mmCIF file of C-alpha atoms in Angstrom:
data_model
loop_
_atom_site.group_PDB
_atom_site.id
_atom_site.type_symbol
_atom_site.label_atom_id
_atom_site.label_comp_id
_atom_site.label_asym_id
_atom_site.label_seq_id
_atom_site.Cartn_x
_atom_site.Cartn_y
_atom_site.Cartn_z
ATOM 1 C CA MET A 1 -1.373 91.334 17.518
ATOM 2 C CA ARG A 2 -2.480 87.683 17.897
ATOM 3 C CA VAL A 3 -3.649 85.769 14.909
ATOM 4 C CA GLY A 4 -5.035 83.089 16.707
ATOM 5 C CA GLN A 5 -7.957 82.953 19.284
ATOM 6 C CA LYS A 6 -6.293 81.152 22.006
ATOM 7 C CA LEU A 7 -9.666 79.336 23.662
ATOM 8 C CA ARG A 8 -9.871 77.752 20.250
ATOM 9 C CA LEU A 9 -6.164 76.968 19.231
ATOM 10 C CA PRO A 10 -6.199 73.699 21.368
ATOM 11 C CA MET A 11 -9.606 72.118 20.041
ATOM 12 C CA LEU A 12 -8.565 72.757 16.669
ATOM 13 C CA LEU A 13 -4.877 71.629 17.141
ATOM 14 C CA ALA A 14 -6.355 68.031 18.147
ATOM 15 C CA LEU A 15 -8.703 68.215 15.399
ATOM 16 C CA LEU A 16 -5.833 69.139 12.845
ATOM 17 C CA VAL A 17 -3.675 66.203 14.188
ATOM 18 C CA MET A 18 -6.810 63.111 14.462
ATOM 19 C CA VAL A 19 -8.181 64.206 10.782
ATOM 20 C CA VAL A 20 -4.371 64.453 9.085
ATOM 21 C CA MET A 21 -3.181 61.247 10.603
ATOM 22 C CA THR A 22 -6.236 59.463 10.233
ATOM 23 C CA GLY A 23 -7.087 60.676 6.666
ATOM 24 C CA CYS A 24 -3.744 58.910 5.427
ATOM 25 C CA SER A 25 -4.998 55.678 6.844
ATOM 26 C CA ALA A 26 -8.512 55.644 8.792
ATOM 27 C CA SER A 27 -10.110 55.446 5.126
ATOM 28 C CA GLY A 28 -8.328 51.868 4.798
ATOM 29 C CA SER A 29 -10.121 50.753 7.999
ATOM 30 C CA GLY A 30 -11.434 48.061 6.105
ATOM 31 C CA SER A 31 -7.994 46.950 5.103
ATOM 32 C CA GLN A 32 -6.822 47.731 8.586
ATOM 33 C CA ALA A 33 -9.539 45.671 10.105
ATOM 34 C CA SER A 34 -8.500 42.688 7.354
ATOM 35 C CA SER A 35 -5.254 42.994 7.946
ATOM 36 C CA GLY A 36 -5.331 43.020 12.149
ATOM 37 C CA GLY A 37 -7.915 40.023 11.453
ATOM 38 C CA ALA A 38 -5.311 37.585 9.531
ATOM 39 C CA SER A 39 -2.373 38.320 11.895
ATOM 40 C CA GLY A 40 -4.729 37.291 14.863
ATOM 41 C CA ASP A 41 -5.734 34.191 12.762
ATOM 42 C CA ALA A 42 -2.317 33.274 11.469
ATOM 43 C CA GLN A 43 -1.167 33.339 15.364
ATOM 44 C CA LYS A 44 -3.865 31.163 16.428
ATOM 45 C CA GLN A 45 -3.617 28.405 13.634
ATOM 46 C CA GLY A 46 0.792 28.651 14.454
ATOM 47 C CA SER A 47 1.211 30.160 10.775
ATOM 48 C CA GLU A 48 4.186 32.214 9.996
ATOM 49 C CA VAL A 49 3.723 35.805 9.553
ATOM 50 C CA LYS A 50 5.714 37.553 7.269
ATOM 51 C CA THR A 51 8.698 39.740 8.486
ATOM 52 C CA GLN A 52 11.981 41.114 7.213
ATOM 53 C CA PRO A 53 14.388 41.347 10.399
ATOM 54 C CA VAL A 54 17.045 44.170 10.282
ATOM 55 C CA SER A 55 20.317 43.049 8.360
ATOM 56 C CA GLN A 56 23.324 44.997 9.847
ATOM 57 C CA GLY A 57 26.887 44.720 8.973
ATOM 58 C CA ILE A 58 27.544 44.101 12.923
ATOM 59 C CA GLY A 59 27.316 40.472 13.260
ATOM 60 C CA GLU A 60 25.007 37.866 13.016
ATOM 61 C CA GLU A 61 23.558 38.407 16.672
ATOM 62 C CA ALA A 62 22.942 41.559 16.360
ATOM 63 C CA LYS A 63 21.130 40.821 12.975
ATOM 64 C CA ALA A 64 18.714 38.907 15.057
ATOM 65 C CA GLU A 65 18.035 41.398 17.414
ATOM 66 C CA GLN A 66 17.177 44.236 15.276
ATOM 67 C CA ARG A 67 13.057 44.348 14.400
ATOM 68 C CA VAL A 68 11.673 47.455 13.616
ATOM 69 C CA ILE A 69 8.095 48.786 13.065
ATOM 70 C CA ALA A 70 7.806 52.046 11.651
ATOM 71 C CA THR A 71 3.938 53.642 12.457
ATOM 72 C CA THR A 72 3.956 56.502 9.932
ATOM 73 C CA VAL A 73 4.203 56.792 6.371
ATOM 74 C CA ALA A 74 7.221 59.237 6.075
ATOM 75 C CA ALA A 75 8.853 56.914 8.388
ATOM 76 C CA THR A 76 8.429 53.881 6.446
ATOM 77 C CA GLU A 77 9.781 56.115 3.445
ATOM 78 C CA MET A 78 13.024 56.917 4.846
ATOM 79 C CA MET A 79 13.639 53.224 6.225
ATOM 80 C CA ASP A 80 13.095 52.109 2.443
ATOM 81 C CA ALA A 81 15.432 54.555 1.394
ATOM 82 C CA LEU A 82 18.201 53.802 3.975
ATOM 83 C CA GLU A 83 17.404 50.251 2.731
ATOM 84 C CA ILE A 84 16.349 48.937 6.466
ATOM 85 C CA GLU A 85 14.107 46.102 6.362
ATOM 86 C CA LEU A 86 10.827 46.287 8.609
ATOM 87 C CA VAL A 87 9.114 43.822 10.890
ATOM 88 C CA GLY A 88 5.880 46.163 10.557
ATOM 89 C CA ILE A 89 4.257 49.141 8.590
ATOM 90 C CA PRO A 90 1.276 50.886 9.254
ATOM 91 C CA THR A 91 -2.000 50.454 7.477
ATOM 92 C CA SER A 92 -2.162 53.094 5.078
ATOM 93 C CA VAL A 93 -4.008 54.092 1.739
ATOM 94 C CA LYS A 94 -1.375 55.494 0.469
ATOM 95 C CA ALA A 95 1.268 53.151 -1.463
ATOM 96 C CA LEU A 96 3.953 51.660 0.658
ATOM 97 C CA PRO A 97 7.631 50.833 -0.509
ATOM 98 C CA GLN A 98 7.434 47.488 -2.515
ATOM 99 C CA ARG A 99 10.300 46.250 -0.111
ATOM 100 C CA TYR A 100 7.726 46.041 2.090
ATOM 101 C CA ASP A 101 5.016 44.587 0.560
ATOM 102 C CA GLY A 102 3.383 41.750 2.659
ATOM 103 C CA LEU A 103 4.549 42.510 5.532
ATOM 104 C CA THR A 104 2.493 42.692 8.888
ATOM 105 C CA LYS A 105 0.197 46.293 9.291
ATOM 106 C CA VAL A 106 0.079 47.629 12.447
ATOM 107 C CA GLY A 107 -2.814 50.045 12.194
ATOM 108 C CA ASN A 108 -3.484 53.656 11.336
ATOM 109 C CA PRO A 109 -0.388 55.900 12.811
ATOM 110 C CA MET A 110 -2.240 57.623 15.788
ATOM 111 C CA LYS A 111 -3.441 54.515 17.400
ATOM 112 C CA PRO A 112 -1.419 51.424 16.354
ATOM 113 C CA ASP A 113 -2.774 48.276 17.364
ATOM 114 C CA MET A 114 -0.927 47.374 20.458
ATOM 115 C CA GLU A 115 -1.468 43.656 20.045
ATOM 116 C CA ILE A 116 -0.060 43.433 16.848
ATOM 117 C CA VAL A 117 2.779 45.574 17.734
ATOM 118 C CA LYS A 118 3.389 42.913 20.758
ATOM 119 C CA SER A 119 3.213 39.934 18.495
ATOM 120 C CA LEU A 120 6.024 41.497 16.324
ATOM 121 C CA LYS A 121 8.672 41.099 19.115
ATOM 122 C CA PRO A 122 10.400 44.464 18.143
ATOM 123 C CA THR A 123 13.420 46.234 19.003
ATOM 124 C CA GLU A 124 12.136 49.422 18.547
ATOM 125 C CA VAL A 125 8.850 51.311 17.241
ATOM 126 C CA LEU A 126 9.319 54.416 15.000
ATOM 127 C CA SER A 127 6.990 57.107 14.968
ATOM 128 C CA VAL A 128 7.136 61.136 15.146
ATOM 129 C CA THR A 129 7.013 63.640 18.049
ATOM 130 C CA THR A 130 3.597 65.039 16.740
ATOM 131 C CA LEU A 131 2.268 62.015 18.155
ATOM 132 C CA GLU A 132 4.620 61.687 21.298
ATOM 133 C CA TYR A 133 1.986 62.940 23.708
ATOM 134 C CA ASP A 134 -0.486 60.665 22.976
ATOM 135 C CA LEU A 135 1.475 57.433 22.129
ATOM 136 C CA LYS A 136 4.576 57.458 24.488
ATOM 137 C CA PRO A 137 2.485 56.665 27.564
ATOM 138 C CA ILE A 138 1.062 53.812 25.512
ATOM 139 C CA PHE A 139 4.052 52.341 24.234
ATOM 140 C CA ASP A 140 5.488 52.802 27.583
ATOM 141 C CA SER A 141 3.170 50.891 29.352
ATOM 142 C CA VAL A 142 4.202 47.754 27.843
ATOM 143 C CA GLY A 143 7.515 47.815 27.743
ATOM 144 C CA ILE A 144 8.308 48.991 24.057
ATOM 145 C CA THR A 145 10.635 51.153 23.063
ATOM 146 C CA ALA A 146 9.709 53.974 20.834
ATOM 147 C CA THR A 147 12.058 56.549 18.840
ATOM 148 C CA PHE A 148 9.778 59.637 18.091
ATOM 149 C CA LEU A 149 11.600 61.391 15.286
ATOM 150 C CA ASP A 150 11.305 64.736 14.744
ATOM 151 C CA LEU A 151 10.285 65.586 11.319
ATOM 152 C CA THR A 152 8.653 69.149 12.077
ATOM 153 C CA SER A 153 11.539 70.888 9.403
ATOM 154 C CA LEU A 154 14.226 69.859 6.805
ATOM 155 C CA GLU A 155 16.943 70.310 9.563
ATOM 156 C CA GLN A 156 15.035 67.895 11.840
ATOM 157 C CA MET A 157 14.319 65.510 9.282
ATOM 158 C CA LYS A 158 17.752 65.702 8.172
ATOM 159 C CA GLN A 159 19.091 64.657 11.451
ATOM 160 C CA ALA A 160 16.938 62.231 12.181
ATOM 161 C CA ILE A 161 18.016 60.400 8.812
ATOM 162 C CA ALA A 162 21.862 60.453 10.136
ATOM 163 C CA GLU A 163 20.821 59.280 13.264
ATOM 164 C CA LEU A 164 19.307 56.034 12.121
ATOM 165 C CA GLY A 165 21.823 55.810 9.221
ATOM 166 C CA LYS A 166 24.364 55.133 12.046
ATOM 167 C CA ARG A 167 22.321 53.362 14.639
ATOM 168 C CA TYR A 168 21.450 50.544 11.366
ATOM 169 C CA ASP A 169 25.258 50.718 9.955
ATOM 170 C CA ARG A 170 23.026 53.044 6.678
ATOM 171 C CA GLU A 171 25.493 55.843 6.872
ATOM 172 C CA LYS A 172 26.416 55.575 3.302
ATOM 173 C CA GLN A 173 22.862 55.727 2.357
ATOM 174 C CA ALA A 174 21.943 58.406 5.121
ATOM 175 C CA ALA A 175 24.821 60.633 3.507
ATOM 176 C CA ALA A 176 23.508 59.927 0.059
ATOM 177 C CA LEU A 177 20.058 61.442 1.352
ATOM 178 C CA LEU A 178 21.466 64.196 2.882
ATOM 179 C CA GLN A 179 23.672 65.063 0.188
ATOM 180 C CA ARG A 180 20.286 65.554 -1.829
ATOM 181 C CA TYR A 181 18.519 68.275 0.233
ATOM 182 C CA ASP A 182 22.362 69.913 0.562
ATOM 183 C CA ASP A 183 22.195 70.156 -2.937
ATOM 184 C CA LYS A 184 18.709 71.448 -3.343
ATOM 185 C CA LEU A 185 19.036 73.842 -0.594
ATOM 186 C CA ALA A 186 22.552 75.247 -2.118
ATOM 187 C CA ASP A 187 20.913 75.618 -5.571
ATOM 188 C CA ILE A 188 17.801 77.750 -4.054
ATOM 189 C CA GLN A 189 20.137 79.889 -2.367
ATOM 190 C CA GLN A 190 21.733 80.912 -5.687
ATOM 191 C CA ARG A 191 18.640 81.370 -7.035
ATOM 192 C CA ILE A 192 17.111 83.530 -4.716
ATOM 193 C CA GLU A 193 20.239 85.794 -3.710
ATOM 194 C CA GLY A 194 19.348 89.449 -4.203
ATOM 195 C CA LYS A 195 15.556 88.686 -4.796
ATOM 196 C CA GLU A 196 12.696 90.181 -2.962
ATOM 197 C CA GLN A 197 11.410 88.416 -0.658
ATOM 198 C CA PRO A 198 7.455 87.772 -1.273
ATOM 199 C CA THR A 199 5.303 87.802 1.788
ATOM 200 C CA VAL A 200 3.294 83.983 2.430
ATOM 201 C CA LEU A 201 0.186 83.461 4.074
ATOM 202 C CA ILE A 202 -0.248 79.519 4.514
ATOM 203 C CA LEU A 203 -3.774 77.887 5.529
ATOM 204 C CA MET A 204 -3.783 74.485 6.869
ATOM 205 C CA GLY A 205 -6.923 72.985 6.364
ATOM 206 C CA VAL A 206 -8.872 70.122 7.447
ATOM 207 C CA PRO A 207 -12.489 69.014 6.898
ATOM 208 C CA GLY A 208 -14.809 72.274 8.594
ATOM 209 C CA SER A 209 -12.070 74.074 9.486
ATOM 210 C CA TYR A 210 -8.387 75.881 8.801
ATOM 211 C CA LEU A 211 -5.288 77.110 10.563
ATOM 212 C CA VAL A 212 -2.490 79.464 10.139
ATOM 213 C CA ALA A 213 0.771 78.168 9.905
ATOM 214 C CA THR A 214 3.201 79.639 11.729
ATOM 215 C CA GLU A 215 7.298 79.592 10.148
ATOM 216 C CA HIS A 216 7.744 76.810 13.264
ATOM 217 C CA SER A 217 5.674 74.415 10.966
ATOM 218 C CA TYR A 218 6.983 71.959 8.391
ATOM 219 C CA ILE A 219 5.322 73.868 5.696
ATOM 220 C CA GLY A 220 6.053 77.204 6.623
ATOM 221 C CA ASP A 221 10.167 75.727 7.359
ATOM 222 C CA LEU A 222 9.802 74.998 3.333
ATOM 223 C CA VAL A 223 8.963 78.765 2.730
ATOM 224 C CA ARG A 224 11.712 80.027 4.708
ATOM 225 C CA LEU A 225 14.124 77.869 3.060
ATOM 226 C CA ALA A 226 12.368 78.570 -0.713
ATOM 227 C CA GLY A 227 13.041 82.687 0.636
ATOM 228 C CA GLY A 228 9.660 83.567 1.352
ATOM 229 C CA LYS A 229 8.825 85.171 4.387
ATOM 230 C CA ASN A 230 5.369 84.509 6.301
ATOM 231 C CA ILE A 231 3.279 86.780 7.868
ATOM 232 C CA VAL A 232 3.063 85.432 11.122
ATOM 233 C CA GLN A 233 5.962 86.066 12.836
ATOM 234 C CA GLY A 234 7.014 85.869 16.749
ATOM 235 C CA GLU A 235 5.034 83.266 17.563
ATOM 236 C CA THR A 236 6.444 79.959 19.096
ATOM 237 C CA VAL A 237 4.205 77.491 17.888
ATOM 238 C CA GLU A 238 3.196 75.578 14.851
ATOM 239 C CA TYR A 239 -0.250 76.923 14.126
ATOM 240 C CA LEU A 240 -2.957 79.548 15.032
ATOM 241 C CA ALA A 241 -6.506 79.586 14.745
ATOM 242 C CA SER A 242 -7.320 82.474 12.129
ATOM 243 C CA ASN A 243 -8.371 85.899 12.348
ATOM 244 C CA THR A 244 -8.979 87.463 9.098
ATOM 245 C CA GLU A 245 -9.461 90.604 9.946
ATOM 246 C CA TYR A 246 -5.621 90.726 11.043
ATOM 247 C CA LEU A 247 -4.503 88.523 8.362
ATOM 248 C CA GLN A 248 -5.749 91.188 5.259
ATOM 249 C CA GLN A 249 -3.914 93.664 7.027
ATOM 250 C CA ALA A 250 -0.695 91.369 6.459
ATOM 251 C CA ASN A 251 -1.792 91.727 2.947
ATOM 252 C CA PRO A 252 0.527 88.983 1.678
ATOM 253 C CA ASP A 253 1.383 88.585 -1.560
ATOM 254 C CA ILE A 254 0.788 84.892 -1.954
ATOM 255 C CA ILE A 255 -1.747 82.606 -0.243
ATOM 256 C CA LEU A 256 -0.824 78.637 0.004
ATOM 257 C CA ARG A 257 -3.581 75.973 0.733
ATOM 258 C CA ALA A 258 -2.904 73.049 2.089
ATOM 259 C CA ALA A 259 -5.573 70.456 2.157
ATOM 260 C CA HIS A 260 -5.135 67.658 5.007
ATOM 261 C CA GLY A 261 -7.332 64.595 5.873
ATOM 262 C CA MET A 262 -9.722 64.611 3.316
ATOM 263 C CA PRO A 263 -8.223 67.141 0.583
ATOM 264 C CA GLU A 264 -10.747 67.247 -2.185
ATOM 265 C CA GLU A 265 -13.319 68.053 0.433
ATOM 266 C CA VAL A 266 -11.228 70.441 2.065
ATOM 267 C CA VAL A 267 -10.508 72.572 -1.280
ATOM 268 C CA VAL A 268 -14.096 72.743 -1.614
ATOM 269 C CA MET A 269 -14.435 74.292 1.738
ATOM 270 C CA PHE A 270 -11.273 76.724 0.764
ATOM 271 C CA ASN A 271 -13.220 77.524 -2.516
ATOM 272 C CA GLU A 272 -16.120 78.520 -0.827
ATOM 273 C CA GLU A 273 -14.916 80.338 2.156
ATOM 274 C CA PHE A 274 -12.972 82.723 -0.373
ATOM 275 C CA LYS A 275 -16.046 83.344 -2.113
ATOM 276 C CA LYS A 276 -18.261 83.818 0.377
ATOM 277 C CA ASN A 277 -16.395 85.489 3.267
ATOM 278 C CA ASP A 278 -15.813 88.848 1.394
ATOM 279 C CA ILE A 279 -12.808 90.132 3.005
ATOM 280 C CA TRP A 280 -10.523 87.285 0.821
ATOM 281 C CA LYS A 281 -11.284 89.908 -2.349
ATOM 282 C CA HIS A 282 -9.141 92.559 -0.760
ATOM 283 C CA PHE A 283 -5.939 90.590 -0.286
ATOM 284 C CA ASN A 284 -3.527 91.425 -2.950
ATOM 285 C CA ALA A 285 -2.739 87.764 -3.332
ATOM 286 C CA VAL A 286 -6.341 87.123 -4.390
ATOM 287 C CA LYS A 287 -6.284 90.168 -6.516
ATOM 288 C CA ASN A 288 -3.416 89.205 -8.307
ATOM 289 C CA GLY A 289 -4.246 85.534 -8.620
ATOM 290 C CA ARG A 290 -1.650 84.310 -6.460
ATOM 291 C CA VAL A 291 -3.489 81.659 -4.504
ATOM 292 C CA TYR A 292 -2.003 78.218 -4.440
ATOM 293 C CA ASP A 293 -3.484 74.639 -3.814
ATOM 294 C CA LEU A 294 -0.426 72.544 -2.307
ATOM 295 C CA GLU A 295 -0.463 68.918 -3.245
ATOM 296 C CA GLU A 296 -0.972 66.563 -0.049
ATOM 297 C CA ALA A 297 1.867 64.124 -0.961
ATOM 298 C CA LEU A 298 4.154 67.002 -1.015
ATOM 299 C CA PHE A 299 3.287 69.141 1.620
ATOM 300 C CA GLY A 300 2.607 66.753 4.589
ATOM 301 C CA THR A 301 1.912 68.190 7.657
ATOM 302 C CA THR A 302 5.401 66.874 8.950
ATOM 303 C CA GLY A 303 8.666 66.196 6.861
ATOM 304 C CA ASN A 304 8.720 62.994 4.640
ATOM 305 C CA LEU A 305 11.385 62.529 1.259
ATOM 306 C CA ALA A 306 9.768 64.656 -1.003
ATOM 307 C CA ALA A 307 11.280 67.676 0.822
ATOM 308 C CA ASP A 308 13.405 68.610 -2.281
ATOM 309 C CA LYS A 309 10.484 68.309 -4.729
ATOM 310 C CA ALA A 310 7.896 70.410 -2.732
ATOM 311 C CA LEU A 311 11.113 73.496 -2.624
ATOM 312 C CA ASP A 312 10.666 72.995 -6.183
ATOM 313 C CA GLU A 313 7.018 73.662 -6.333
ATOM 314 C CA LEU A 314 7.494 76.465 -3.920
ATOM 315 C CA MET A 315 10.215 77.980 -6.160
ATOM 316 C CA ARG A 316 7.109 78.014 -9.325
ATOM 317 C CA MET A 317 4.866 79.893 -6.794
ATOM 318 C CA MET A 318 6.874 81.875 -5.062
ATOM 319 C CA TYR A 319 9.447 83.553 -7.965
ATOM 320 C CA PRO A 320 7.625 82.052 -11.576
ATOM 321 C CA GLN A 321 9.799 84.283 -13.529
ATOM 322 C CA SER A 322 12.872 82.751 -12.269
#
């Protein structure tokens, strides 16, 4: 049985990506315009734009050549953890690592300002695979090398960290990060061994709409790693349009609600939906008070360095007695 309505899905997915990515940055559009304008004025006046070329242990010539821009918050945080300097960072209302204070901002993740990007003469620009379809042709058209990090699961994120560590001579830092996640997963496996798997429904909300997250989404992957069983099985996509009648038949033990874009507004939307739509009161998760709103900082649409903390939160929700 299908959970989603295929005809509506492309529109909803487009809305999800647009609202989530711009929600992390577009609300700072005033700061983005200011940043872009300041950069442009500095270039016109011959002033020096502050940048930090990557310092690697592979020779002075190589050091000068490496000029990396991170266009998403997750990529920026990963580069900071790997102790890699950047020359450009995304425009975002979220706090970015102090290491990059004063660097040129290149616009929001979904639509970087290509004039600013080109002015920084990058050797590599980092984005994420969820934006590759839209951004790759743009970067290719101006001859800029872009790497799209796959952060759709913890394992894929770990692989991306390892590859960046190898590429920029930061293998020691990468190994420490990977060990942190491996230790957390080993601890979780020990704690859930022999326990009954709770069934879980994950709702991904953006202003005005919500989708059902499958096990192929990042949050779905975390739920699986924490011992939960997604009620949506056999699909190949990350998200599906909601069919509440089918979802109620599956009757999950737990409902997780992830609010993105404008989290406070989305939580209000979820509350109204659960209050006005009579079908929700028949869910065991609602009857038993096991409906949880996920903190956006921990549970993004793609992987981030807070994955271990997110897993701890899920464990508290799914195994409250452990």
